[in-house]
């Protein structure tokens, strides 16, 4: 697939702009290392201009007084435009992030659904009437927060951007989005489509640049009322510190070290496929990756044999090729980090069952590819058993009984998601309730829809995305008391 070099600008106050300094960044295709686009490298000054634009748009009657039904119609139109442009968006995502075209198409469809879902909720954000002693009327108003900043990582650029932009706009906020400096292309396109859909100037701003400079300036700005951060725990802590200085609302969607638990009576064919896909989709670069698999001892040998056999048959290559099942990692630096973890695993005594190196195909030399990798005999004390590797590395462990496996699954600082595999209903619900995670899938793996809440326990985050309750994080509550005597 050839993507022509695109020289793009960023969206501030409804205008397409270069950065104040004129600096630009090159955007790479991780499957070839080629430059595919250039975008402005924004400075602190640009970050401030974007927040000021969003603040002005928030105060303008055009947006503030807009009928909520009309806001919904704008979001419906945006969803339609995302669908109309889905081929281009998917190609951009694959060329920039590396994932397969099939995955990118799924992400784009997901983004359209998110806009559509929250479009339908825009005119259903309701306050309450509260019974109080007689001769009084007491009610609440649900008001937008104001200016919200959306810090989006590189692994699901369009899906994660849409996931938080949709409820923020539906609730009447104005937004500043900062995509990762590695993957800004679909975010810029979403900005373009939002303008086309009818968002007034300044309601949606997209600034491209580094997290260290632009991201930190945005989250430290006193004029910002809410921050939605999706990324690593380390950066999340820095963002929370910055937010604390200004008492800014935060939603944190952080990492995971998610367990699959496979009991002996499970549908093993299904479980093997889901465990494989749950770690090798998007080359394992997923907060929800099922990176630890606990397999009951009675089925362990056969399960692992089948898993390794299916994994070794996977086709690795550029995401743009039809037959590719796993694309590259997002960058050479991620490739090095994950290779470092493989080394750690071997030196800590885990058994390398498959993969662990760059693929031998010379065609893939220039890209940041890695073989899908499986370790056995991993314990919670090992670095690979507790760190979020964020790459295609699965850690497999044998278990004897339910209490033991629940304890092992919970033996992590993370608490994002978990998979339970059994045909015993009682056991499935019991384990689901005992896992210290924000979401559990039984007999399938990861299920998220725009209408179902997603968020982490423990170090995996604060707050929720998706679902009606996500609107809580983009609104504030005002109580009004009226004396009627
Ligand atoms: P980072 O935390 O490094 O980056 C995430 C985002 O934060 C990027 O847009 C980055 O910009 C920006 N950023 C970096 N430094 C700052 C700063 N000081 N202030 C404000 N913003 C900043 O994460 P990764 O890019 O490494 O992404 C992978 C991590 O994200 C994993 O830990 C993963 O689990 C987590 N994640 C969680 C998800 C969830 O829903 N729970 C979903 C996806 C990922 P830039 O890239 O330009 O530096």
Coordinates of C-alpha atoms and ligand atoms in Angstrom, one line a residue:
X1 CA 0.0 0.0 0.0
X2 CA 1.4 3.4 -0.9
X3 CA 0.3 6.4 1.1
X4 CA 1.4 9.7 -0.4
X5 CA 3.4 12.0 1.8
X6 CA 0.9 14.3 3.4
X7 CA 1.8 17.7 4.8
X8 CA -0.8 18.3 7.4
X9 CA -1.8 21.2 9.7
X10 CA -3.5 21.2 13.0
X11 CA -6.9 22.5 14.0
X12 CA -7.1 25.5 16.3
X13 CA -10.2 27.8 16.6
X14 CA -11.6 26.3 13.4
X15 CA -8.5 27.1 11.3
X16 CA -5.8 24.8 9.9
X17 CA -2.5 26.1 11.4
X18 CA 1.2 25.4 11.5
X19 CA 2.9 25.5 14.9
X20 CA 3.9 29.0 16.3
X21 CA 7.5 28.1 15.8
X22 CA 7.0 26.5 12.4
X23 CA 8.5 23.2 13.6
X24 CA 7.3 20.0 12.0
X25 CA 7.5 16.3 12.9
X26 CA 7.8 13.3 10.5
X27 CA 5.3 10.5 10.9
X28 CA 6.5 7.0 10.1
X29 CA 5.0 3.8 8.8
X30 CA 6.2 1.2 11.4
X31 CA 6.0 -1.6 8.8
X32 CA 8.6 0.0 6.6
X33 CA 10.2 2.9 8.6
X34 CA 9.2 5.2 5.7
X35 CA 8.0 8.8 6.4
X36 CA 4.4 9.0 5.3
X37 CA 3.4 12.5 6.6
X38 CA 4.5 15.7 8.3
X39 CA 2.5 17.4 11.0
X40 CA 3.1 20.6 13.0
X41 CA 5.2 20.1 16.2
X42 CA 3.2 22.3 18.5
X43 CA 4.7 24.3 21.3
X44 CA 3.4 25.4 24.7
X45 CA 2.1 28.6 23.0
X46 CA 0.0 26.5 20.6
X47 CA -1.4 24.5 23.5
X48 CA -2.5 27.7 25.1
X49 CA -4.0 29.0 21.9
X50 CA -6.1 25.8 21.6
X51 CA -7.3 26.0 25.2
X52 CA -8.2 29.7 24.7
X53 CA -10.1 28.8 21.5
X54 CA -12.0 26.1 23.3
X55 CA -12.8 28.4 26.2
X56 CA -14.1 31.1 23.8
X57 CA -16.2 28.6 22.0
X58 CA -17.6 27.3 25.3
X59 CA -18.8 30.8 26.2
X60 CA -20.2 31.6 22.7
X61 CA -24.0 31.5 22.5
X62 CA -23.7 29.5 19.2
X63 CA -22.6 26.5 21.3
X64 CA -23.7 27.3 24.8
X65 CA -27.3 27.9 23.8
X66 CA -27.5 25.2 21.1
X67 CA -30.4 22.9 21.5
X68 CA -29.1 19.6 22.8
X69 CA -31.0 17.8 20.1
X70 CA -29.0 19.8 17.5
X71 CA -25.8 18.8 19.3
X72 CA -27.0 15.2 18.9
X73 CA -27.7 15.7 15.2
X74 CA -24.2 17.1 14.6
X75 CA -22.7 14.0 16.3
X76 CA -25.0 11.8 14.2
X77 CA -23.7 13.6 11.1
X78 CA -20.1 13.1 12.3
X79 CA -20.8 9.3 12.7
X80 CA -22.1 9.2 9.1
X81 CA -19.0 11.0 7.8
X82 CA -16.8 8.6 9.7
X83 CA -18.6 5.8 7.9
X84 CA -18.4 7.5 4.5
X85 CA -14.7 8.0 5.0
X86 CA -14.0 4.6 6.6
X87 CA -11.7 3.3 3.8
X88 CA -9.4 6.3 4.0
X89 CA -9.5 6.4 7.8
X90 CA -8.7 2.7 8.0
X91 CA -5.8 3.0 5.6
X92 CA -4.4 6.0 7.5
X93 CA -4.6 4.1 10.8
X94 CA -2.9 1.0 9.4
X95 CA -0.1 3.0 7.7
X96 CA 0.5 5.0 10.9
X97 CA 0.0 2.5 13.7
X98 CA 0.8 -0.8 11.9
X99 CA -2.3 -2.9 12.8
X100 CA -4.0 -4.9 10.1
X101 CA -6.4 -3.3 7.8
X102 CA -9.1 -5.6 9.2
X103 CA -8.5 -4.3 12.7
X104 CA -8.4 -0.7 11.5
X105 CA -11.7 -1.1 9.8
X106 CA -13.2 -2.5 13.1
X107 CA -11.8 0.5 15.0
X108 CA -13.3 3.0 12.5
X109 CA -16.7 1.3 12.7
X110 CA -16.3 1.4 16.5
X111 CA -15.6 5.1 16.4
X112 CA -18.7 5.7 14.3
X113 CA -20.8 3.8 16.7
X114 CA -19.4 5.8 19.7
X115 CA -20.5 9.1 18.0
X116 CA -23.9 7.6 17.1
X117 CA -24.5 6.3 20.6
X118 CA -23.6 9.5 22.4
X119 CA -25.5 11.5 19.8
X120 CA -28.6 9.7 21.0
X121 CA -27.9 10.7 24.6
X122 CA -27.2 14.4 24.0
X123 CA -30.8 15.4 24.7
X124 CA -31.3 12.9 27.5
X125 CA -28.9 14.4 30.1
X126 CA -31.4 15.0 32.9
X127 CA -31.3 16.5 36.4
X128 CA -33.6 15.5 39.2
X129 CA -36.4 17.0 41.3
X130 CA -35.6 16.2 45.0
X131 CA -38.3 16.0 47.6
X132 CA -37.6 18.5 50.4
X133 CA -39.7 20.0 53.3
X134 CA -42.9 21.7 52.0
X135 CA -43.0 25.0 50.2
X136 CA -39.8 24.5 48.4
X137 CA -38.8 23.3 45.0
X138 CA -35.4 21.6 44.8
X139 CA -33.8 20.4 41.6
X140 CA -30.5 19.7 39.9
X141 CA -29.1 20.9 36.7
X142 CA -26.5 18.8 34.8
X143 CA -24.1 21.2 33.2
X144 CA -21.1 20.6 30.9
X145 CA -17.7 20.8 32.6
X146 CA -16.3 23.4 30.2
X147 CA -13.1 22.7 28.3
X148 CA -12.0 19.1 28.3
X149 CA -8.5 17.9 27.2
X150 CA -8.2 14.5 25.6
X151 CA -4.8 12.9 25.7
X152 CA -4.9 9.9 23.4
X153 CA -2.2 7.1 23.1
X154 CA -0.9 5.5 19.9
X155 CA -2.4 2.0 20.1
X156 CA -6.0 2.8 19.2
X157 CA -5.8 6.3 17.9
X158 CA -9.2 6.7 16.3
X159 CA -11.2 4.5 18.6
X160 CA -9.9 5.9 21.9
X161 CA -10.2 9.5 20.6
X162 CA -13.8 9.0 19.7
X163 CA -14.6 7.1 22.9
X164 CA -14.0 10.3 25.0
X165 CA -14.8 13.0 22.4
X166 CA -18.3 11.6 21.8
X167 CA -19.6 12.0 25.4
X168 CA -17.7 15.2 26.0
X169 CA -19.3 16.9 22.9
X170 CA -22.7 15.3 23.6
X171 CA -22.7 16.9 27.1
X172 CA -21.9 20.3 25.6
X173 CA -18.2 20.6 26.4
X174 CA -15.6 22.1 24.0
X175 CA -12.5 19.9 23.5
X176 CA -8.8 20.0 22.8
X177 CA -7.4 16.6 21.6
X178 CA -3.8 15.7 21.7
X179 CA -3.0 12.5 19.8
X180 CA 0.3 10.7 20.4
X181 CA 3.1 12.3 18.5
X182 CA 3.5 8.9 16.8
X183 CA 0.0 8.6 15.5
X184 CA -1.8 11.9 14.8
X185 CA -3.2 11.2 11.3
X186 CA -6.7 9.9 12.0
X187 CA -7.1 12.4 14.8
X188 CA -6.6 15.2 12.4
X189 CA -9.1 13.7 10.0
X190 CA -11.7 13.4 12.8
X191 CA -11.1 17.2 13.4
X192 CA -11.8 17.8 9.7
X193 CA -15.0 15.7 9.7
X194 CA -16.2 17.4 13.0
X195 CA -16.0 20.8 11.2
X196 CA -17.8 19.4 8.2
X197 CA -20.5 17.9 10.5
X198 CA -21.2 21.4 11.8
X199 CA -19.3 21.8 15.1
X200 CA -18.8 25.6 15.5
X201 CA -15.3 26.9 15.3
X202 CA -13.2 26.3 18.4
X203 CA -15.5 23.5 19.7
X204 CA -13.1 20.9 18.5
X205 CA -9.3 21.6 18.5
X206 CA -6.6 19.1 17.6
X207 CA -3.0 19.9 18.5
X208 CA -0.1 17.7 17.4
X209 CA 3.1 17.5 19.3
X210 CA 4.9 15.7 22.0
X211 CA 3.4 14.7 25.3
X212 CA 6.4 16.2 27.2
X213 CA 5.8 19.6 25.7
X214 CA 2.2 20.0 24.5
X215 CA 0.6 17.3 26.6
X216 CA 2.0 18.6 29.8
X217 CA 1.1 22.2 28.9
X218 CA -2.5 21.2 28.2
X219 CA -3.0 19.3 31.5
X220 CA -1.4 22.1 33.5
X221 CA -3.6 24.8 32.0
X222 CA -5.8 26.5 34.6
X223 CA -8.4 27.1 31.9
X224 CA -9.0 23.4 31.5
X225 CA -12.0 21.9 33.4
X226 CA -11.6 18.2 32.7
X227 CA -8.8 15.8 31.5
X228 CA -9.3 12.4 30.0
X229 CA -6.0 10.6 29.9
X230 CA -5.4 7.2 28.3
X231 CA -1.9 5.9 28.6
X232 CA 0.7 4.5 31.0
X233 CA 0.5 4.7 34.8
X234 CA 3.7 6.7 35.0
X235 CA 2.5 9.4 32.8
X236 CA -1.0 9.2 34.4
X237 CA 0.6 10.0 37.7
X238 CA 2.3 13.1 36.3
X239 CA -1.0 14.2 34.7
X240 CA -2.8 13.8 38.1
X241 CA -0.1 15.9 39.8
X242 CA -0.6 18.6 37.3
X243 CA -4.4 18.4 37.6
X244 CA -4.2 18.5 41.4
X245 CA -2.6 21.9 41.2
X246 CA -5.7 23.3 39.5
X247 CA -8.3 20.9 41.0
X248 CA -9.2 19.7 37.5
X249 CA -11.5 16.7 37.0
X250 CA -9.6 13.6 35.7
X251 CA -10.5 10.3 34.1
X252 CA -7.6 7.9 33.9
X253 CA -7.6 4.9 31.6
X254 CA -4.3 3.2 32.3
X255 CA -2.6 -0.2 31.7
X256 CA -3.4 -3.8 32.5
X257 CA -1.9 -7.2 33.1
X258 CA -5.1 -9.1 32.4
X259 CA -5.7 -12.8 33.2
X260 CA -7.4 -15.5 31.3
X261 CA -8.5 -18.4 33.5
X262 CA -9.2 -21.6 31.6
X263 CA -11.0 -24.3 33.6
X264 CA -10.9 -28.0 32.6
X265 CA -14.5 -28.1 31.4
X266 CA -14.2 -25.1 29.0
X267 CA -14.7 -25.2 25.2
X268 CA -11.0 -25.5 24.6
X269 CA -11.0 -24.8 20.9
X270 CA -12.7 -21.5 21.5
X271 CA -10.5 -20.7 24.5
X272 CA -7.2 -21.4 22.6
X273 CA -8.3 -19.0 19.8
X274 CA -9.4 -16.3 22.2
X275 CA -6.3 -16.5 24.3
X276 CA -4.2 -16.3 21.1
X277 CA -6.2 -13.3 19.7
X278 CA -6.4 -11.7 23.1
X279 CA -2.6 -11.2 23.1
X280 CA -1.5 -11.0 19.5
X281 CA -4.2 -8.6 18.2
X282 CA -2.5 -5.2 17.5
X283 CA 0.8 -7.0 18.3
X284 CA -0.2 -7.1 21.9
X285 CA -0.3 -3.3 22.2
X286 CA -3.5 -3.2 24.1
X287 CA -4.4 -2.1 27.7
X288 CA -6.9 -5.0 27.6
X289 CA -4.4 -7.6 26.3
X290 CA -4.9 -11.0 27.9
X291 CA -1.2 -11.2 28.7
X292 CA -1.4 -13.9 31.4
X293 CA -3.1 -17.2 30.8
X294 CA -3.8 -19.5 33.7
X295 CA -4.6 -23.0 32.5
X296 CA -5.9 -25.9 34.7
X297 CA -3.3 -28.6 35.2
X298 CA -5.5 -31.3 33.8
X299 CA -5.7 -29.7 30.4
X300 CA -2.5 -27.8 30.4
X301 CA -0.3 -29.9 28.1
X302 CA -2.8 -30.2 25.3
X303 CA -3.9 -26.6 25.6
X304 CA -0.4 -25.2 25.4
X305 CA 0.5 -27.5 22.5
X306 CA -2.5 -26.3 20.5
X307 CA -1.8 -22.7 21.4
X308 CA 1.8 -22.9 20.3
X309 CA 0.8 -24.7 17.1
X310 CA -1.8 -22.0 16.2
X311 CA 0.6 -19.2 17.1
X312 CA 3.4 -20.6 15.0
X313 CA 1.1 -20.6 12.0
X314 CA 0.4 -16.8 12.2
X315 CA 1.4 -14.7 9.3
X316 CA 3.4 -11.6 10.3
X317 CA 3.7 -8.8 7.9
X318 CA 2.6 -5.2 6.9
X319 CA -0.9 -4.6 8.2
X320 CA -1.9 -3.4 4.7
X321 CA -1.5 -7.0 3.3
X322 CA -4.8 -9.0 3.2
X323 CA -3.2 -12.2 4.7
X324 CA -1.4 -10.5 7.6
X325 CA -2.5 -11.7 11.0
X326 CA -0.1 -9.6 13.1
X327 CA 1.5 -6.3 12.1
X328 CA 4.6 -4.5 13.5
X329 CA 5.0 -2.8 16.8
X330 CA 4.4 0.9 16.6
X331 CA 8.1 1.9 16.7
X332 CA 11.7 0.6 16.9
X333 CA 11.9 1.8 20.4
X334 CA 8.8 -0.4 21.4
X335 CA 10.5 -3.3 19.6
X336 CA 13.6 -2.8 21.7
X337 CA 11.6 -2.5 25.0
X338 CA 9.7 -5.8 24.3
X339 CA 12.9 -7.6 23.3
X340 CA 14.4 -6.5 26.6
X341 CA 11.4 -8.1 28.4
X342 CA 12.0 -11.4 26.5
X343 CA 15.6 -11.3 27.7
X344 CA 14.4 -10.7 31.3
X345 CA 12.0 -13.7 31.0
X346 CA 14.7 -16.0 29.9
X347 CA 17.1 -14.9 32.6
X348 CA 14.5 -15.1 35.3
X349 CA 13.9 -18.8 34.5
X350 CA 10.6 -18.7 32.5
X351 CA 10.4 -21.2 29.7
X352 CA 10.4 -19.7 26.2
X353 CA 8.0 -21.9 24.2
X354 CA 7.8 -19.8 21.0
X355 CA 9.0 -16.6 19.4
X356 CA 11.0 -14.0 21.2
X357 CA 12.9 -12.5 18.3
X358 CA 12.6 -10.5 15.2
X359 CA 11.2 -12.5 12.3
X360 CA 13.8 -14.0 9.9
X361 CA 12.0 -12.7 6.7
X362 CA 14.4 -10.1 5.3
X363 CA 11.4 -8.3 3.8
X364 CA 10.4 -7.2 7.3
X365 CA 13.9 -6.0 8.3
X366 CA 13.1 -2.3 8.1
X367 CA 9.9 -2.5 10.1
X368 CA 9.5 -3.0 13.9
X369 CA 8.3 -6.5 13.7
X370 CA 8.5 -9.2 16.4
X371 CA 7.5 -12.8 16.5
X372 CA 4.4 -13.6 18.7
X373 CA 6.0 -14.9 21.9
X374 CA 4.8 -17.4 24.5
X375 CA 6.5 -18.1 27.9
X376 CA 5.5 -20.9 30.2
X377 CA 6.2 -21.4 34.0
X378 CA 5.8 -17.7 34.7
X379 CA 5.4 -16.5 38.3
X380 CA 4.0 -13.3 39.6
X381 CA 7.5 -12.4 41.0
X382 CA 9.1 -12.3 37.6
X383 CA 9.3 -9.0 35.7
X384 CA 7.4 -10.5 32.8
X385 CA 4.8 -11.8 35.2
X386 CA 4.0 -8.4 36.7
X387 CA 5.0 -5.6 34.3
X388 CA 2.7 -4.5 31.5
X389 CA 4.9 -5.5 28.5
X390 CA 2.6 -3.9 25.9
X391 CA 3.8 -6.3 23.2
X392 CA 3.0 -9.7 21.8
X393 CA 4.2 -11.7 24.8
X394 CA 2.0 -14.2 26.6
X395 CA 2.8 -15.6 30.0
X396 CA 1.3 -19.0 30.7
X397 CA 1.0 -20.6 34.2
X398 CA -0.5 -23.9 35.4
X399 CA -3.1 -23.9 38.3
X400 CA -4.6 -26.6 40.5
X401 CA -7.8 -25.1 42.0
X402 CA -10.0 -22.0 42.0
X403 CA -8.7 -20.3 45.2
X404 CA -5.2 -20.6 44.0
X405 CA -5.9 -19.2 40.5
X406 CA -8.0 -16.3 41.8
X407 CA -5.1 -15.4 44.1
X408 CA -2.6 -15.5 41.3
X409 CA -4.9 -13.6 38.9
X410 CA -5.3 -10.8 41.5
X411 CA -1.5 -10.8 42.4
X412 CA -0.9 -7.6 40.3
X413 CA -1.2 -3.9 40.8
X414 CA -3.4 -3.7 37.7
X415 CA -7.1 -4.4 37.6
X416 CA -8.5 -3.7 34.1
X417 CA -10.0 -6.9 32.6
X418 CA -10.2 -10.6 32.9
X419 CA -11.4 -13.7 30.9
X420 CA -13.1 -16.7 32.5
X421 CA -13.5 -20.0 30.6
X422 CA -15.8 -22.6 31.9
X423 CA -19.3 -24.1 31.2
X424 CA -20.1 -24.2 34.9
X425 CA -22.3 -21.2 35.4
X426 CA -21.9 -21.1 39.2
X427 CA -18.1 -21.2 38.9
X428 CA -18.0 -18.6 36.2
X429 CA -20.0 -16.0 38.2
X430 CA -18.1 -16.8 41.4
X431 CA -14.8 -16.1 39.7
X432 CA -16.1 -13.0 37.9
X433 CA -17.1 -11.6 41.3
X434 CA -13.8 -12.4 42.9
X435 CA -11.5 -10.9 40.2
X436 CA -10.3 -7.4 41.2
X437 CA -10.9 -6.0 37.7
X438 CA -13.2 -3.5 36.1
X439 CA -14.6 -5.9 33.5
X440 CA -14.9 -9.7 33.0
X441 CA -15.8 -11.7 29.9
X442 CA -17.1 -15.2 30.3
X443 CA -16.4 -17.6 27.4
X444 CA -15.2 -14.9 25.0
X445 CA -12.6 -12.2 25.3
X446 CA -12.9 -8.7 25.3
X447 CA -16.3 -7.4 24.7
X448 CA -16.7 -3.6 24.7
X449 CA -19.5 -1.7 23.1
X450 CA -20.0 2.1 23.3
X451 CA -23.0 1.3 25.6
X452 CA -21.1 -0.8 28.1
X453 CA -18.9 0.8 30.8
X454 CA -15.1 0.3 30.6
X455 CA -12.6 1.2 33.2
X456 CA -10.0 -0.1 35.6
X457 CA -9.8 -1.0 39.2
X458 CA -6.5 -0.5 41.2
X459 CA -3.7 1.0 39.2
X460 CA -5.6 0.6 35.9
X461 CA -7.5 3.8 36.3
X462 CA -10.1 6.1 37.7
X463 CA -13.5 6.6 36.2
X464 CA -15.3 5.0 33.2
X465 CA -15.6 5.4 29.5
X466 CA -18.5 4.2 27.4
X467 CA -22.1 3.7 28.6
X468 CA -24.6 6.2 29.9
X469 CA -22.5 6.7 33.1
X470 CA -19.6 8.0 31.1
X471 CA -21.6 11.2 30.9
X472 CA -21.1 11.7 34.6
X473 CA -17.4 12.5 34.0
X474 CA -18.2 15.2 31.4
X475 CA -20.9 17.0 33.5
X476 CA -21.2 18.7 36.8
X477 CA -24.2 18.9 39.1
X478 CA -25.8 22.2 40.2
X479 CA -28.4 22.1 42.9
X480 CA -31.1 24.8 42.8
X481 CA -33.3 25.5 45.8
X482 CA -36.4 27.7 45.5
X483 CA -38.4 29.0 48.4
X484 CA -42.1 28.9 47.4
X485 CA -43.6 30.2 50.7
Ligands
LIG1 P1 2.2 7.2 27.5 O1 1.7 7.4 28.9 O2 3.7 7.4 27.3 O3 1.5 8.2 26.5 C1 0.1 8.3 26.5 C2 -0.3 9.7 26.0 O4 0.2 10.7 26.9 C3 0.4 10.1 24.6 O5 -0.5 10.9 23.9 C4 1.6 10.9 25.1 O6 2.0 11.8 24.1 C5 1.0 11.7 26.2 N1 2.0 12.2 27.2 C6 3.2 11.8 27.4 N2 3.8 12.5 28.4 C7 2.9 13.4 28.8 C8 2.8 14.4 29.8 N3 3.8 14.7 30.6 N4 1.7 15.1 30.0 C9 0.6 14.8 29.2 N5 0.6 13.9 28.2 C10 1.7 13.2 28.1 O7 1.7 5.8 27.0 P2 2.1 5.1 25.8 O8 2.1 5.9 24.6 O9 3.4 4.3 26.1 O10 0.9 4.1 25.6 C11 0.8 2.8 26.2 C12 0.2 2.8 27.6 O11 -1.1 3.3 27.5 C13 0.1 1.4 28.2 O12 0.5 1.4 29.5 C14 -1.4 1.1 28.1 O13 -1.8 0.1 28.9 C15 -2.0 2.4 28.2 N6 -3.3 2.4 27.6 C16 -4.4 2.3 28.3 C17 -5.7 2.2 27.7 C18 -6.9 2.1 28.5 O14 -8.0 2.3 28.0 N7 -6.9 1.7 29.8 C19 -5.8 2.2 26.3 C20 -4.6 2.3 25.6 C21 -3.4 2.4 26.2 P3 3.2 11.4 23.1 O15 3.0 10.0 22.6 O16 3.1 12.4 22.0 O17 4.5 11.5 23.9

